[in-house]
């Protein structure tokens, strides 16, 4: 699993607003956003250096995201 510090570096390198998080089989498991990283800053401030280095993306990301496209019906989204 990807570490928080690696994710921060990836966001800086790619200038992305979010990344899809997939498992070993390529199935979508979550989404990590820049906002997730900013929110994590508060929690990181109270952690030990060792714990901060061990935080994983899975601890920060939104799990089970819902993806829709502009072509999808509003009824589909409401389900």
PDB file of C-alpha atoms in Angstrom, residues 2-3 8 10 13-16 19 31 38 41 46-47 49 55 57 74-75 78:
ATOM      1  CA  UNK A   2       1.139   3.533  -0.764  1.00  0.00           C
ATOM      2  CA  UNK A   3       2.434   5.730   2.027  1.00  0.00           C
ATOM      3  CA  UNK A   8       2.189  13.894  -1.416  1.00  0.00           C
ATOM      4  CA  UNK A  10       2.954  12.195  -6.506  1.00  0.00           C
ATOM      5  CA  UNK A  13       4.872  15.847  -9.379  1.00  0.00           C
ATOM      6  CA  UNK A  14       1.666  15.365 -11.393  1.00  0.00           C
ATOM      7  CA  UNK A  15      -0.237  18.459 -10.188  1.00  0.00           C
ATOM      8  CA  UNK A  16      -3.370  16.325  -9.978  1.00  0.00           C
ATOM      9  CA  UNK A  19      -5.988  10.006  -7.673  1.00  0.00           C
ATOM     10  CA  UNK A  31     -10.195   8.211  -4.147  1.00  0.00           C
ATOM     11  CA  UNK A  38      -4.800  18.948   3.721  1.00  0.00           C
ATOM     12  CA  UNK A  41      -2.206  17.706   8.214  1.00  0.00           C
ATOM     13  CA  UNK A  46      -0.113  15.322  16.853  1.00  0.00           C
ATOM     14  CA  UNK A  47       1.648  12.106  15.769  1.00  0.00           C
ATOM     15  CA  UNK A  49       7.646  11.071  13.544  1.00  0.00           C
ATOM     16  CA  UNK A  55       0.457   6.567   7.423  1.00  0.00           C
ATOM     17  CA  UNK A  57      -3.250   6.269   1.632  1.00  0.00           C
ATOM     18  CA  UNK A  74     -30.109  11.581 -12.064  1.00  0.00           C
ATOM     19  CA  UNK A  75     -32.164   8.563 -11.028  1.00  0.00           C
ATOM     20  CA  UNK A  78     -30.105   8.813  -6.461  1.00  0.00           C
TER      21      UNK A  78
END
